[in-house]
GROMACS .gro file of N, CA and C in nm:
model
  507
    1MET      N    1   0.008   2.592   1.796
    1MET     CA    2   0.101   2.482   1.817
    1MET      C    3   0.029   2.349   1.796
    2LYS      N    4   0.097   2.257   1.732
    2LYS     CA    5   0.040   2.126   1.706
    2LYS      C    6   0.053   2.039   1.830
    3SER      N    7  -0.051   1.961   1.856
    3SER     CA    8  -0.048   1.877   1.975
    3SER      C    9  -0.063   1.730   1.936
    4LYS      N   10  -0.037   1.645   2.033
    4LYS     CA   11  -0.053   1.501   2.011
    4LYS      C   12  -0.199   1.467   1.985
    5THR      N   13  -0.290   1.547   2.041
    5THR     CA   14  -0.432   1.525   2.017
    5THR      C   15  -0.464   1.547   1.869
    6ASP      N   16  -0.402   1.650   1.808
    6ASP     CA   17  -0.425   1.676   1.666
    6ASP      C   18  -0.388   1.556   1.581
    7ILE      N   19  -0.269   1.502   1.604
    7ILE     CA   20  -0.224   1.389   1.522
    7ILE      C   21  -0.310   1.266   1.548
    8SER      N   22  -0.352   1.247   1.671
    8SER     CA   23  -0.439   1.132   1.702
    8SER      C   24  -0.570   1.141   1.624
    9GLU      N   25  -0.624   1.261   1.616
    9GLU     CA   26  -0.748   1.280   1.540
    9GLU      C   27  -0.726   1.256   1.392
   10HIS      N   28  -0.614   1.305   1.340
   10HIS     CA   29  -0.581   1.283   1.198
   10HIS      C   30  -0.568   1.133   1.169
   11ILE      N   31  -0.495   1.065   1.255
   11ILE     CA   32  -0.472   0.921   1.234
   11ILE      C   33  -0.603   0.844   1.245
   12GLU      N   34  -0.686   0.884   1.338
   12GLU     CA   35  -0.815   0.817   1.354
   12GLU      C   36  -0.900   0.832   1.228
   13LYS      N   37  -0.897   0.950   1.166
   13LYS     CA   38  -0.976   0.975   1.044
   13LYS      C   39  -0.928   0.890   0.927
   14CYS      N   40  -0.797   0.872   0.914
   14CYS     CA   41  -0.747   0.798   0.797
   14CYS      C   42  -0.693   0.660   0.836
   15GLY      N   43  -0.715   0.619   0.959
   15GLY     CA   44  -0.658   0.495   1.009
   15GLY      C   45  -0.697   0.371   0.931
   16GLU      N   46  -0.822   0.363   0.889
   16GLU     CA   47  -0.867   0.245   0.815
   16GLU      C   48  -0.797   0.236   0.679
   17ARG      N   49  -0.788   0.349   0.609
   17ARG     CA   50  -0.721   0.350   0.479
   17ARG      C   51  -0.571   0.326   0.496
   18LEU      N   52  -0.513   0.380   0.601
   18LEU     CA   53  -0.371   0.357   0.629
   18LEU      C   54  -0.347   0.210   0.658
   19SER      N   55  -0.435   0.150   0.733
   19SER     CA   56  -0.424   0.008   0.764
   19SER      C   57  -0.433  -0.077   0.637
   20ARG      N   58  -0.526  -0.043   0.548
   20ARG     CA   59  -0.538  -0.115   0.421
   20ARG      C   60  -0.412  -0.099   0.336
   21LEU      N   61  -0.356   0.022   0.337
   21LEU     CA   62  -0.232   0.045   0.263
   21LEU      C   63  -0.122  -0.045   0.319
   22CYS      N   64  -0.111  -0.052   0.448
   22CYS     CA   65  -0.009  -0.137   0.511
   22CYS      C   66  -0.028  -0.283   0.470
   23ILE      N   67  -0.151  -0.330   0.472
   23ILE     CA   68  -0.180  -0.467   0.433
   23ILE      C   69  -0.146  -0.489   0.286
   24ASN      N   70  -0.182  -0.393   0.202
   24ASN     CA   71  -0.153  -0.406   0.059
   24ASN      C   72  -0.004  -0.407   0.032
   25LEU      N   73   0.071  -0.329   0.106
   25LEU     CA   74   0.216  -0.326   0.086
   25LEU      C   75   0.282  -0.453   0.138
   26CYS      N   76   0.245  -0.492   0.257
   26CYS     CA   77   0.314  -0.603   0.325
   26CYS      C   78   0.263  -0.740   0.283
   27ARG      N   79   0.136  -0.750   0.254
   27ARG     CA   80   0.074  -0.877   0.217
   27ARG      C   81   0.072  -0.977   0.332
   28ASP      N   82   0.092  -0.931   0.452
   28ASP     CA   83   0.093  -1.018   0.569
   28ASP      C   84   0.040  -0.938   0.687
   29HIS      N   85  -0.052  -0.996   0.761
   29HIS     CA   86  -0.119  -0.927   0.871
   29HIS      C   87  -0.020  -0.876   0.977
   30HIS      N   88   0.073  -0.959   1.018
   30HIS     CA   89   0.165  -0.923   1.125
   30HIS      C   90   0.262  -0.812   1.080
   31ASP      N   91   0.317  -0.827   0.961
   31ASP     CA   92   0.406  -0.723   0.908
   31ASP      C   93   0.330  -0.593   0.888
   32ALA      N   94   0.204  -0.601   0.844
   32ALA     CA   95   0.122  -0.481   0.824
   32ALA      C   96   0.099  -0.409   0.957
   33ALA      N   97   0.072  -0.485   1.062
   33ALA     CA   98   0.051  -0.424   1.194
   33ALA      C   99   0.179  -0.353   1.240
   34ASP      N  100   0.293  -0.416   1.217
   34ASP     CA  101   0.422  -0.353   1.252
   34ASP      C  102   0.442  -0.225   1.171
   35LEU      N  103   0.413  -0.232   1.042
   35LEU     CA  104   0.430  -0.116   0.956
   35LEU      C  105   0.338  -0.003   1.000
   36PHE      N  106   0.214  -0.035   1.033
   36PHE     CA  107   0.118   0.066   1.079
   36PHE      C  108   0.172   0.135   1.204
   37GLN      N  109   0.220   0.056   1.298
   37GLN     CA  110   0.272   0.111   1.423
   37GLN      C  111   0.397   0.197   1.397
   38ASP      N  112   0.489   0.147   1.315
   38ASP     CA  113   0.609   0.224   1.283
   38ASP      C  114   0.574   0.355   1.213
   39THR      N  115   0.476   0.350   1.124
   39THR     CA  116   0.433   0.470   1.053
   39THR      C  117   0.377   0.573   1.151
   40CYS      N  118   0.293   0.528   1.241
   40CYS     CA  119   0.233   0.619   1.340
   40CYS      C  120   0.340   0.680   1.431
   41LEU      N  121   0.438   0.598   1.470
   41LEU     CA  122   0.546   0.649   1.555
   41LEU      C  123   0.629   0.753   1.481
   42ARG      N  124   0.659   0.727   1.355
   42ARG     CA  125   0.735   0.825   1.276
   42ARG      C  126   0.653   0.952   1.254
   43ALA      N  127   0.524   0.935   1.229
   43ALA     CA  128   0.438   1.053   1.209
   43ALA      C  129   0.435   1.138   1.336
   44LEU      N  130   0.427   1.073   1.450
   44LEU     CA  131   0.428   1.144   1.577
   44LEU      C  132   0.562   1.217   1.596
   45LYS      N  133   0.670   1.149   1.565
   45LYS     CA  134   0.804   1.207   1.580
   45LYS      C  135   0.822   1.330   1.491
   46TYR      N  136   0.772   1.323   1.367
   46TYR     CA  137   0.793   1.429   1.270
   46TYR      C  138   0.671   1.519   1.250
   47TYR      N  139   0.573   1.509   1.337
   47TYR     CA  140   0.451   1.586   1.321
   47TYR      C  141   0.477   1.736   1.318
   48LYS      N  142   0.579   1.780   1.389
   48LYS     CA  143   0.610   1.923   1.391
   48LYS      C  144   0.650   1.974   1.252
   49THR      N  145   0.691   1.884   1.163
   49THR     CA  146   0.729   1.924   1.027
   49THR      C  147   0.611   1.920   0.930
   50TYR      N  148   0.497   1.867   0.975
   50TYR     CA  149   0.379   1.856   0.890
   50TYR      C  150   0.325   1.994   0.857
   51ASP      N  151   0.304   2.020   0.729
   51ASP     CA  152   0.248   2.145   0.681
   51ASP      C  153   0.096   2.129   0.675
   52ALA      N  154   0.026   2.197   0.764
   52ALA     CA  155  -0.119   2.182   0.776
   52ALA      C  156  -0.195   2.225   0.651
   53SER      N  157  -0.128   2.294   0.559
   53SER     CA  158  -0.196   2.331   0.434
   53SER      C  159  -0.201   2.213   0.337
   54GLN      N  160  -0.127   2.108   0.367
   54GLN     CA  161  -0.125   1.987   0.285
   54GLN      C  162  -0.221   1.883   0.343
   55GLU      N  163  -0.263   1.790   0.261
   55GLU     CA  164  -0.354   1.684   0.306
   55GLU      C  165  -0.277   1.587   0.396
   56PHE      N  166  -0.328   1.566   0.517
   56PHE     CA  167  -0.261   1.480   0.615
   56PHE      C  168  -0.244   1.338   0.562
   57GLU      N  169  -0.348   1.285   0.497
   57GLU     CA  170  -0.343   1.147   0.451
   57GLU      C  171  -0.228   1.125   0.353
   58LYS      N  172  -0.207   1.218   0.262
   58LYS     CA  173  -0.095   1.205   0.168
   58LYS      C  174   0.037   1.205   0.244
   59TRP      N  175   0.047   1.292   0.342
   59TRP     CA  176   0.170   1.304   0.421
   59TRP      C  177   0.200   1.173   0.493
   60ILE      N  178   0.101   1.118   0.561
   60ILE     CA  179   0.125   0.996   0.638
   60ILE      C  180   0.140   0.875   0.546
   61PHE      N  181   0.073   0.875   0.429
   61PHE     CA  182   0.093   0.766   0.333
   61PHE      C  183   0.237   0.768   0.282
   62GLY      N  184   0.291   0.888   0.262
   62GLY     CA  185   0.431   0.900   0.221
   62GLY      C  186   0.523   0.843   0.327
   63ILE      N  187   0.495   0.872   0.453
   63ILE     CA  188   0.574   0.816   0.563
   63ILE      C  189   0.562   0.665   0.562
   64CYS      N  190   0.442   0.615   0.541
   64CYS     CA  191   0.417   0.471   0.540
   64CYS      C  192   0.499   0.402   0.430
   65VAL      N  193   0.493   0.455   0.310
   65VAL     CA  194   0.565   0.395   0.198
   65VAL      C  195   0.716   0.400   0.223
   66ASN      N  196   0.765   0.514   0.272
   66ASN     CA  197   0.908   0.525   0.300
   66ASN      C  198   0.951   0.432   0.413
   67THR      N  199   0.867   0.417   0.514
   67THR     CA  200   0.896   0.324   0.623
   67THR      C  201   0.900   0.181   0.571
   68TYR      N  202   0.805   0.148   0.487
   68TYR     CA  203   0.801   0.015   0.424
   68TYR      C  204   0.930  -0.011   0.346
   69LYS      N  205   0.969   0.085   0.263
   69LYS     CA  206   1.089   0.067   0.181
   69LYS      C  207   1.214   0.054   0.267
   70SER      N  208   1.227   0.137   0.369
   70SER     CA  209   1.348   0.130   0.451
   70SER      C  210   1.352   0.001   0.532
   71THR      N  211   1.237  -0.045   0.579
   71THR     CA  212   1.231  -0.172   0.651
   71THR      C  213   1.266  -0.288   0.559
   72LEU      N  214   1.212  -0.282   0.439
   72LEU     CA  215   1.239  -0.386   0.341
   72LEU      C  216   1.388  -0.394   0.308
   73ARG      N  217   1.450  -0.278   0.287
   73ARG     CA  218   1.594  -0.274   0.258
   73ARG      C  219   1.675  -0.327   0.376
   74ARG      N  220   1.640  -0.283   0.496
   74ARG     CA  221   1.716  -0.320   0.615
   74ARG      C  222   1.707  -0.470   0.645
   75LEU      N  223   1.592  -0.528   0.621
   75LEU     CA  224   1.571  -0.667   0.658
   75LEU      C  225   1.580  -0.764   0.541
   76TYR      N  226   1.610  -0.714   0.424
   76TYR     CA  227   1.607  -0.796   0.302
   76TYR      C  228   1.687  -0.925   0.316
   77ASN      N  229   1.807  -0.918   0.366
   77ASN     CA  230   1.891  -1.037   0.375
   77ASN      C  231   1.863  -1.123   0.499
   78SER      N  232   1.800  -1.064   0.599
   78SER     CA  233   1.779  -1.140   0.722
   78SER      C  234   1.649  -1.219   0.725
   79ARG      N  235   1.556  -1.186   0.635
   79ARG     CA  236   1.427  -1.256   0.634
   79ARG      C  237   1.375  -1.262   0.491
   80PRO      N  238   1.414  -1.363   0.415
   80PRO     CA  239   1.381  -1.367   0.273
   80PRO      C  240   1.233  -1.361   0.240
   81LEU      N  241   1.146  -1.408   0.327
   81LEU     CA  242   1.003  -1.407   0.295
   81LEU      C  243   0.932  -1.285   0.352
   82LEU      N  244   1.007  -1.187   0.400
   82LEU     CA  245   0.947  -1.068   0.456
   82LEU      C  246   0.849  -1.005   0.359
   83PHE      N  247   0.735  -0.968   0.410
   83PHE     CA  248   0.629  -0.904   0.331
   83PHE      C  249   0.584  -0.992   0.217
   84GLY      N  250   0.574  -1.122   0.239
   84GLY     CA  251   0.531  -1.206   0.130
   84GLY      C  252   0.458  -1.330   0.175
   85SER      N  253   0.356  -1.316   0.253
   85SER     CA  254   0.278  -1.430   0.296
   85SER      C  255   0.218  -1.502   0.176
   86ASN      N  256   0.217  -1.632   0.183
   86ASN     CA  257   0.153  -1.710   0.078
   86ASN      C  258   0.011  -1.750   0.115
   87ASP      N  259  -0.035  -1.704   0.228
   87ASP     CA  260  -0.170  -1.737   0.275
   87ASP      C  261  -0.273  -1.668   0.187
   88GLU      N  262  -0.351  -1.746   0.116
   88GLU     CA  263  -0.449  -1.690   0.025
   88GLU      C  264  -0.568  -1.629   0.097
   89HIS      N  265  -0.577  -1.650   0.227
   89HIS     CA  266  -0.693  -1.599   0.300
   89HIS      C  267  -0.653  -1.485   0.393
   90ASP      N  268  -0.551  -1.412   0.359
   90ASP     CA  269  -0.508  -1.302   0.443
   90ASP      C  270  -0.591  -1.177   0.418
   91GLU      N  271  -0.558  -1.070   0.488
   91GLU     CA  272  -0.637  -0.948   0.484
   91GLU      C  273  -0.636  -0.879   0.348
   92PHE      N  274  -0.541  -0.912   0.263
   92PHE     CA  275  -0.534  -0.851   0.132
   92PHE      C  276  -0.665  -0.874   0.057
   93PHE      N  277  -0.731  -0.986   0.085
   93PHE     CA  278  -0.852  -1.021   0.014
   93PHE      C  279  -0.978  -0.961   0.075
   94GLU      N  280  -0.963  -0.881   0.181
   94GLU     CA  281  -1.078  -0.812   0.237
   94GLU      C  282  -1.131  -0.707   0.139
   95MET      N  283  -1.050  -0.674   0.039
   95MET     CA  284  -1.090  -0.572  -0.057
   95MET      C  285  -1.184  -0.627  -0.162
   96ILE      N  286  -1.206  -0.757  -0.165
   96ILE     CA  287  -1.294  -0.815  -0.265
   96ILE      C  288  -1.436  -0.767  -0.238
   97PRO      N  289  -1.499  -0.705  -0.337
   97PRO     CA  290  -1.634  -0.652  -0.316
   97PRO      C  291  -1.734  -0.763  -0.291
   98ASP      N  292  -1.832  -0.730  -0.207
   98ASP     CA  293  -1.942  -0.824  -0.185
   98ASP      C  294  -2.026  -0.824  -0.312
   99ASP      N  295  -2.029  -0.938  -0.378
   99ASP     CA  296  -2.095  -0.947  -0.507
   99ASP      C  297  -2.151  -1.088  -0.519
  100ASP      N  298  -2.270  -1.099  -0.569
  100ASP     CA  299  -2.331  -1.231  -0.584
  100ASP      C  300  -2.275  -1.306  -0.704
  101ASP      N  301  -2.207  -1.236  -0.793
  101ASP     CA  302  -2.152  -1.297  -0.913
  101ASP      C  303  -2.023  -1.371  -0.879
  102THR      N  304  -2.030  -1.502  -0.867
  102THR     CA  305  -1.916  -1.584  -0.828
  102THR      C  306  -1.801  -1.572  -0.927
  103ALA      N  307  -1.832  -1.565  -1.056
  103ALA     CA  308  -1.727  -1.554  -1.157
  103ALA      C  309  -1.649  -1.425  -1.139
  104THR      N  310  -1.720  -1.315  -1.119
  104THR     CA  311  -1.654  -1.186  -1.097
  104THR      C  312  -1.571  -1.190  -0.971
  105HIS      N  313  -1.624  -1.250  -0.866
  105HIS     CA  314  -1.555  -1.262  -0.738
  105HIS      C  315  -1.425  -1.340  -0.756
  106GLU      N  316  -1.429  -1.449  -0.827
  106GLU     CA  317  -1.309  -1.531  -0.850
  106GLU      C  318  -1.207  -1.460  -0.938
  107GLU      N  319  -1.255  -1.389  -1.041
  107GLU     CA  320  -1.164  -1.313  -1.127
  107GLU      C  321  -1.093  -1.205  -1.048
  108TYR      N  322  -1.167  -1.137  -0.962
  108TYR     CA  323  -1.109  -1.032  -0.880
  108TYR      C  324  -1.006  -1.090  -0.783
  109LYS      N  325  -1.038  -1.206  -0.728
  109LYS     CA  326  -0.946  -1.271  -0.636
  109LYS      C  327  -0.816  -1.309  -0.709
  110GLU      N  328  -0.828  -1.357  -0.832
  110GLU     CA  329  -0.710  -1.390  -0.911
  110GLU      C  330  -0.628  -1.265  -0.942
  111LEU      N  331  -0.696  -1.153  -0.969
  111LEU     CA  332  -0.627  -1.028  -0.994
  111LEU      C  333  -0.550  -0.985  -0.869
  112LEU      N  334  -0.612  -0.995  -0.753
  112LEU     CA  335  -0.543  -0.958  -0.629
  112LEU      C  336  -0.421  -1.046  -0.604
  113LYS      N  337  -0.433  -1.174  -0.634
  113LYS     CA  338  -0.317  -1.264  -0.621
  113LYS      C  339  -0.205  -1.218  -0.713
  114ALA      N  340  -0.240  -1.180  -0.835
  114ALA     CA  341  -0.140  -1.135  -0.931
  114ALA      C  342  -0.076  -1.004  -0.884
  115VAL      N  343  -0.155  -0.915  -0.827
  115VAL     CA  344  -0.100  -0.790  -0.775
  115VAL      C  345  -0.003  -0.819  -0.661
  116LYS      N  346  -0.037  -0.914  -0.576
  116LYS     CA  347   0.053  -0.951  -0.466
  116LYS      C  348   0.188  -0.999  -0.516
  117ARG      N  349   0.191  -1.058  -0.634
  117ARG     CA  350   0.315  -1.114  -0.688
  117ARG      C  351   0.397  -1.013  -0.767
  118LEU      N  352   0.343  -0.894  -0.789
  118LEU     CA  353   0.418  -0.793  -0.864
  118LEU      C  354   0.545  -0.753  -0.788
  119PRO      N  355   0.649  -0.718  -0.861
  119PRO     CA  356   0.766  -0.661  -0.793
  119PRO      C  357   0.726  -0.536  -0.714
  120GLU      N  358   0.792  -0.514  -0.604
  120GLU     CA  359   0.754  -0.408  -0.511
  120GLU      C  360   0.735  -0.272  -0.576
  121LYS      N  361   0.825  -0.231  -0.664
  121LYS     CA  362   0.814  -0.096  -0.722
  121LYS      C  363   0.688  -0.079  -0.806
  122TYR      N  364   0.639  -0.188  -0.864
  122TYR     CA  365   0.515  -0.182  -0.941
  122TYR      C  366   0.394  -0.196  -0.849
  123ARG      N  367   0.404  -0.286  -0.752
  123ARG     CA  368   0.292  -0.310  -0.661
  123ARG      C  369   0.257  -0.184  -0.583
  124VAL      N  370   0.357  -0.109  -0.539
  124VAL     CA  371   0.331   0.012  -0.461
  124VAL      C  372   0.251   0.114  -0.542
  125VAL      N  373   0.288   0.136  -0.667
  125VAL     CA  374   0.213   0.235  -0.747
  125VAL      C  375   0.072   0.184  -0.779
  126VAL      N  376   0.057   0.055  -0.803
  126VAL     CA  377  -0.076  -0.002  -0.829
  126VAL      C  378  -0.164   0.013  -0.706
  127VAL      N  379  -0.109  -0.018  -0.590
  127VAL     CA  380  -0.186  -0.009  -0.466
  127VAL      C  381  -0.230   0.135  -0.441
  128LEU      N  382  -0.139   0.230  -0.455
  128LEU     CA  383  -0.176   0.369  -0.431
  128LEU      C  384  -0.275   0.421  -0.536
  129ARG      N  385  -0.251   0.388  -0.661
  129ARG     CA  386  -0.334   0.441  -0.770
  129ARG      C  387  -0.472   0.376  -0.776
  130TYR      N  388  -0.476   0.245  -0.774
  130TYR     CA  389  -0.602   0.176  -0.799
  130TYR      C  390  -0.676   0.128  -0.674
  131PHE      N  391  -0.604   0.098  -0.567
  131PHE     CA  392  -0.670   0.051  -0.446
  131PHE      C  393  -0.694   0.163  -0.345
  132ASN      N  394  -0.623   0.275  -0.362
  132ASN     CA  395  -0.643   0.389  -0.272
  132ASN      C  396  -0.689   0.513  -0.347
  133ASP      N  397  -0.714   0.499  -0.477
  133ASP     CA  398  -0.775   0.605  -0.559
  133ASP      C  399  -0.697   0.736  -0.565
  134TYR      N  400  -0.565   0.726  -0.557
  134TYR     CA  401  -0.485   0.847  -0.576
  134TYR      C  402  -0.458   0.864  -0.725
  135SER      N  403  -0.451   0.990  -0.768
  135SER     CA  404  -0.418   1.018  -0.907
  135SER      C  405  -0.270   0.985  -0.929
  136GLU      N  406  -0.229   0.985  -1.054
  136GLU     CA  407  -0.087   0.959  -1.082
  136GLU      C  408  -0.001   1.067  -1.018
  137LYS      N  409  -0.047   1.192  -1.024
  137LYS     CA  410   0.028   1.302  -0.963
  137LYS      C  411   0.038   1.285  -0.812
  138GLU      N  412  -0.074   1.250  -0.747
  138GLU     CA  413  -0.073   1.230  -0.602
  138GLU      C  414   0.015   1.111  -0.563
  139THR      N  415   0.009   1.005  -0.642
  139THR     CA  416   0.094   0.888  -0.618
  139THR      C  417   0.241   0.928  -0.625
  140ALA      N  418   0.273   1.009  -0.726
  140ALA     CA  419   0.412   1.057  -0.742
  140ALA      C  420   0.454   1.140  -0.621
  141GLU      N  421   0.365   1.225  -0.572
  141GLU     CA  422   0.396   1.308  -0.455
  141GLU      C  423   0.421   1.221  -0.332
  142ILE      N  424   0.337   1.121  -0.311
  142ILE     CA  425   0.352   1.033  -0.196
  142ILE      C  426   0.485   0.958  -0.202
  143LEU      N  427   0.520   0.911  -0.321
  143LEU     CA  428   0.642   0.832  -0.337
  143LEU      C  429   0.766   0.918  -0.356
  144GLY      N  430   0.748   1.046  -0.385
  144GLY     CA  431   0.861   1.134  -0.408
  144GLY      C  432   0.935   1.103  -0.537
  145ILE      N  433   0.858   1.063  -0.639
  145ILE     CA  434   0.915   1.033  -0.771
  145ILE      C  435   0.841   1.113  -0.876
  146PRO      N  436   0.898   1.128  -0.996
  146PRO     CA  437   0.828   1.202  -1.102
  146PRO      C  438   0.700   1.131  -1.147
  147THR      N  439   0.603   1.210  -1.192
  147THR     CA  440   0.477   1.155  -1.242
  147THR      C  441   0.502   1.060  -1.359
  148GLY      N  442   0.598   1.093  -1.444
  148GLY     CA  443   0.631   1.005  -1.557
  148GLY      C  444   0.676   0.867  -1.512
  149THR      N  445   0.747   0.862  -1.400
  149THR     CA  446   0.791   0.733  -1.346
  149THR      C  447   0.671   0.652  -1.298
  150VAL      N  448   0.577   0.720  -1.235
  150VAL     CA  449   0.453   0.652  -1.191
  150VAL      C  450   0.382   0.595  -1.313
  151LYS      N  451   0.368   0.676  -1.417
  151LYS     CA  452   0.298   0.631  -1.538
  151LYS      C  453   0.368   0.510  -1.600
  152SER      N  454   0.500   0.514  -1.608
  152SER     CA  455   0.571   0.402  -1.671
  152SER      C  456   0.561   0.277  -1.585
  153ARG      N  457   0.566   0.293  -1.452
  153ARG     CA  458   0.552   0.176  -1.364
  153ARG      C  459   0.411   0.118  -1.370
  154LEU      N  460   0.312   0.205  -1.381
  154LEU     CA  461   0.174   0.155  -1.396
  154LEU      C  462   0.159   0.078  -1.526
  155ASN      N  463   0.215   0.131  -1.633
  155ASN     CA  464   0.207   0.061  -1.762
  155ASN      C  465   0.278  -0.073  -1.756
  156ALA      N  466   0.396  -0.076  -1.696
  156ALA     CA  467   0.470  -0.201  -1.683
  156ALA      C  468   0.392  -0.300  -1.597
  157ALA      N  469   0.332  -0.250  -1.490
  157ALA     CA  470   0.252  -0.337  -1.401
  157ALA      C  471   0.133  -0.396  -1.476
  158LYS      N  472   0.068  -0.314  -1.558
  158LYS     CA  473  -0.048  -0.363  -1.636
  158LYS      C  474  -0.005  -0.473  -1.732
  159VAL      N  475   0.111  -0.455  -1.795
  159VAL     CA  476   0.162  -0.558  -1.886
  159VAL      C  477   0.186  -0.688  -1.809
  160LEU      N  478   0.252  -0.677  -1.695
  160LEU     CA  479   0.279  -0.797  -1.614
  160LEU      C  480   0.150  -0.862  -1.566
  161LEU      N  481   0.055  -0.781  -1.523
  161LEU     CA  482  -0.073  -0.835  -1.477
  161LEU      C  483  -0.149  -0.903  -1.590
  162ARG      N  484  -0.148  -0.841  -1.707
  162ARG     CA  485  -0.215  -0.900  -1.823
  162ARG      C  486  -0.156  -1.038  -1.853
  163LYS      N  487  -0.023  -1.045  -1.857
  163LYS     CA  488   0.044  -1.173  -1.884
  163LYS      C  489   0.009  -1.276  -1.778
  164GLU      N  490   0.010  -1.233  -1.654
  164GLU     CA  491  -0.020  -1.322  -1.542
  164GLU      C  492  -0.164  -1.373  -1.551
  165MET      N  493  -0.256  -1.285  -1.583
  165MET     CA  494  -0.397  -1.324  -1.591
  165MET      C  495  -0.421  -1.415  -1.711
  166GLU      N  496  -0.355  -1.389  -1.823
  166GLU     CA  497  -0.368  -1.475  -1.940
  166GLU      C  498  -0.310  -1.612  -1.913
  167HIS      N  499  -0.203  -1.614  -1.836
  167HIS     CA  500  -0.136  -1.741  -1.800
  167HIS      C  501  -0.226  -1.825  -1.710
  168GLU      N  502  -0.306  -1.758  -1.627
  168GLU     CA  503  -0.395  -1.827  -1.533
  168GLU      C  504  -0.510  -1.898  -1.606
  169GLU      N  505  -0.549  -1.846  -1.721
  169GLU     CA  506  -0.667  -1.902  -1.791
  169GLU      C  507  -0.644  -2.037  -1.846
   0.00000   0.00000   0.00000
């Protein structure tokens, strides 16, 4: 039988990556904290349905993305700036690698800004694929969409990012 201790241990193991995913999705510290908490509560509620033969992190990331989407839909009209902080010094930029090369650091920061501005359906696949190192197939499983859709969204996102980065120069 699965216990609350089991899920606590699972969440503790992937908590940092889950937190980063929340920040990447929400782009705002406070919304990310809410999303993290909502995800954990849903995972606890539905833990009895978790198939232990599957990777826990993928399962909870799927819950996180679905929670994000449902929250976004529910609150879309009541809070227009939801999940869209304009603060350039938020946690999204914690992913910038420590590097002595200032030019590389600034280019990476500009890329992260461009990713933050992507439409949600593109940003989610980019975040899962490139910032969380999931394969296209794993990203598709987490999102519950076909792998071909992930590939087309990644390609569209790359085109948008390229245009955005060229525009910045």
